[in-house]
Amino acid sequence: MFQPVQIAPSILSADFMNFAQDIDMIREGGAGYIHFDVIDGHFAPNMTVGVPVLKQLRKHTDMPIDVHLMITNPLVQLPWFLACKPDMVTVHAEALTGEGELQQAVDMIHEAGSKACVSVKPKTPVEVLEPVMAQLDMVLVMSVEPGFSGQSYIEGTDQKVRAVVEMARAAGSAPLIQVDGGMGLKTAPLVAAEGADVIVCGNAVFGAEDPKEAIRTIAAAADEARLAALAKAEA
Ligand code: DX5
Ligand code: ZN
């Protein structure tokens, strides 16, 4: 059955002096998730927001929040973020390379009642997801190096999305697939055609003249590509 593609605006590009209005605006525009980017200055070269802002945001809205943790020590910090009751938490496989660490993070997230997502950076092979694939609610495929909004989509990410779809199928699961970085009207259809369900948009939404319209047009273009790919597969 056809599931429409969801847009997840990234708060990195929001106006922090008018944060609440921006959140309400993306809700009205039909966004599926708030993509809450946390960067610690170690895992990636930038520093963003953390627990105090997440706590306030949770009080402000019941929109689904996905916390994208780009931090070096997720096992230490996860409890702080989970205490804010985000709907979903995304951890990076590259920060959880020790024996059993990825599994431990997924378990911590689930035990707290949130959904679990694991992300891979552009150069990380999807194979690292294999041990936990069957338990994931979502997989995040990065289409830029983590750090900043406004970067260009790395060509070939659509094939990586396809590889995740195939790996999930082999594991007997069907996690949502999210793509993050350089997504917009031209690039979202590329990954949607290969199986992406959730498209993170920073610049393409908050940098648009009419962000609500941007959410609608990017979602429509992604849906169209997805429908065309489905029709082709069924023919
Ligand atoms: C990058 C962040 C992204 C970023 C997306 O490290 O994870 O979510 O803000 O921004 P755009 O869509 O502008 O590439
Ligand atoms: Zn992100």
PDB file of N, CA, C and O in Angstrom, residues 22 25 202-218:
ATOM      1  N   ASP A  22       8.259  28.997  14.552  1.00  0.00           N
ATOM      2  CA  ASP A  22       8.738  28.127  13.468  1.00  0.00           C
ATOM      3  C   ASP A  22       8.181  26.706  13.620  1.00  0.00           C
ATOM      4  O   ASP A  22       7.821  26.055  12.642  1.00  0.00           O
ATOM      5  N   MET A  25       4.642  26.721  12.618  1.00  0.00           N
ATOM      6  CA  MET A  25       4.539  26.890  11.158  1.00  0.00           C
ATOM      7  C   MET A  25       4.739  25.552  10.435  1.00  0.00           C
ATOM      8  O   MET A  25       3.985  25.216   9.515  1.00  0.00           O
ATOM      9  N   GLY A 202      16.520  21.008   5.971  1.00  0.00           N
ATOM     10  CA  GLY A 202      16.872  22.198   6.736  1.00  0.00           C
ATOM     11  C   GLY A 202      16.634  23.432   5.891  1.00  0.00           C
ATOM     12  O   GLY A 202      15.561  24.047   5.914  1.00  0.00           O
ATOM     13  N   ASN A 203      17.648  23.718   5.105  1.00  0.00           N
ATOM     14  CA  ASN A 203      17.614  24.875   4.221  1.00  0.00           C
ATOM     15  C   ASN A 203      16.415  24.923   3.283  1.00  0.00           C
ATOM     16  O   ASN A 203      15.826  25.975   3.063  1.00  0.00           O
ATOM     17  N   ALA A 204      16.069  23.774   2.721  1.00  0.00           N
ATOM     18  CA  ALA A 204      15.007  23.750   1.702  1.00  0.00           C
ATOM     19  C   ALA A 204      13.647  24.135   2.281  1.00  0.00           C
ATOM     20  O   ALA A 204      12.759  24.581   1.549  1.00  0.00           O
ATOM     21  N   VAL A 205      13.488  23.998   3.608  1.00  0.00           N
ATOM     22  CA  VAL A 205      12.216  24.418   4.216  1.00  0.00           C
ATOM     23  C   VAL A 205      12.372  25.802   4.863  1.00  0.00           C
ATOM     24  O   VAL A 205      11.715  26.760   4.470  1.00  0.00           O
ATOM     25  N   PHE A 206      13.280  25.913   5.832  1.00  0.00           N
ATOM     26  CA  PHE A 206      13.369  27.186   6.575  1.00  0.00           C
ATOM     27  C   PHE A 206      13.989  28.312   5.746  1.00  0.00           C
ATOM     28  O   PHE A 206      13.789  29.481   6.038  1.00  0.00           O
ATOM     29  N   GLY A 207      14.743  27.938   4.707  1.00  0.00           N
ATOM     30  CA  GLY A 207      15.336  28.972   3.854  1.00  0.00           C
ATOM     31  C   GLY A 207      14.405  29.374   2.715  1.00  0.00           C
ATOM     32  O   GLY A 207      14.723  30.285   1.942  1.00  0.00           O
ATOM     33  N   ALA A 208      13.265  28.697   2.609  1.00  0.00           N
ATOM     34  CA  ALA A 208      12.336  29.001   1.514  1.00  0.00           C
ATOM     35  C   ALA A 208      11.520  30.252   1.829  1.00  0.00           C
ATOM     36  O   ALA A 208      11.305  30.572   3.005  1.00  0.00           O
ATOM     37  N   GLU A 209      11.073  30.918   0.782  1.00  0.00           N
ATOM     38  CA  GLU A 209      10.248  32.107   0.981  1.00  0.00           C
ATOM     39  C   GLU A 209       8.954  31.731   1.717  1.00  0.00           C
ATOM     40  O   GLU A 209       8.501  32.439   2.602  1.00  0.00           O
ATOM     41  N   ASP A 210       8.386  30.585   1.328  1.00  0.00           N
ATOM     42  CA  ASP A 210       7.171  30.088   1.967  1.00  0.00           C
ATOM     43  C   ASP A 210       7.438  28.659   2.456  1.00  0.00           C
ATOM     44  O   ASP A 210       7.253  27.691   1.710  1.00  0.00           O
ATOM     45  N   PRO A 211       7.906  28.511   3.700  1.00  0.00           N
ATOM     46  CA  PRO A 211       8.274  27.173   4.205  1.00  0.00           C
ATOM     47  C   PRO A 211       7.140  26.146   4.137  1.00  0.00           C
ATOM     48  O   PRO A 211       7.382  24.972   3.863  1.00  0.00           O
ATOM     49  N   LYS A 212       5.891  26.592   4.384  1.00  0.00           N
ATOM     50  CA  LYS A 212       4.777  25.633   4.349  1.00  0.00           C
ATOM     51  C   LYS A 212       4.588  25.082   2.948  1.00  0.00           C
ATOM     52  O   LYS A 212       4.372  23.895   2.740  1.00  0.00           O
ATOM     53  N   GLU A 213       4.708  25.991   2.001  1.00  0.00           N
ATOM     54  CA  GLU A 213       4.580  25.592   0.599  1.00  0.00           C
ATOM     55  C   GLU A 213       5.740  24.651   0.224  1.00  0.00           C
ATOM     56  O   GLU A 213       5.555  23.673  -0.512  1.00  0.00           O
ATOM     57  N   ALA A 214       6.933  24.941   0.753  1.00  0.00           N
ATOM     58  CA  ALA A 214       8.101  24.091   0.461  1.00  0.00           C
ATOM     59  C   ALA A 214       7.860  22.674   0.975  1.00  0.00           C
ATOM     60  O   ALA A 214       8.167  21.688   0.290  1.00  0.00           O
ATOM     61  N   ILE A 215       7.303  22.552   2.181  1.00  0.00           N
ATOM     62  CA  ILE A 215       7.015  21.212   2.728  1.00  0.00           C
ATOM     63  C   ILE A 215       6.072  20.474   1.779  1.00  0.00           C
ATOM     64  O   ILE A 215       6.305  19.309   1.423  1.00  0.00           O
ATOM     65  N   ARG A 216       5.032  21.164   1.346  1.00  0.00           N
ATOM     66  CA  ARG A 216       4.044  20.512   0.476  1.00  0.00           C
ATOM     67  C   ARG A 216       4.632  20.131  -0.878  1.00  0.00           C
ATOM     68  O   ARG A 216       4.399  19.024  -1.370  1.00  0.00           O
ATOM     69  N   THR A 217       5.400  21.017  -1.475  1.00  0.00           N
ATOM     70  CA  THR A 217       5.892  20.723  -2.831  1.00  0.00           C
ATOM     71  C   THR A 217       6.972  19.633  -2.805  1.00  0.00           C
ATOM     72  O   THR A 217       7.004  18.776  -3.689  1.00  0.00           O
ATOM     73  N   ILE A 218       7.836  19.653  -1.777  1.00  0.00           N
ATOM     74  CA  ILE A 218       8.867  18.603  -1.711  1.00  0.00           C
ATOM     75  C   ILE A 218       8.197  17.249  -1.444  1.00  0.00           C
ATOM     76  O   ILE A 218       8.547  16.244  -2.074  1.00  0.00           O
TER      77      ILE A 218
END
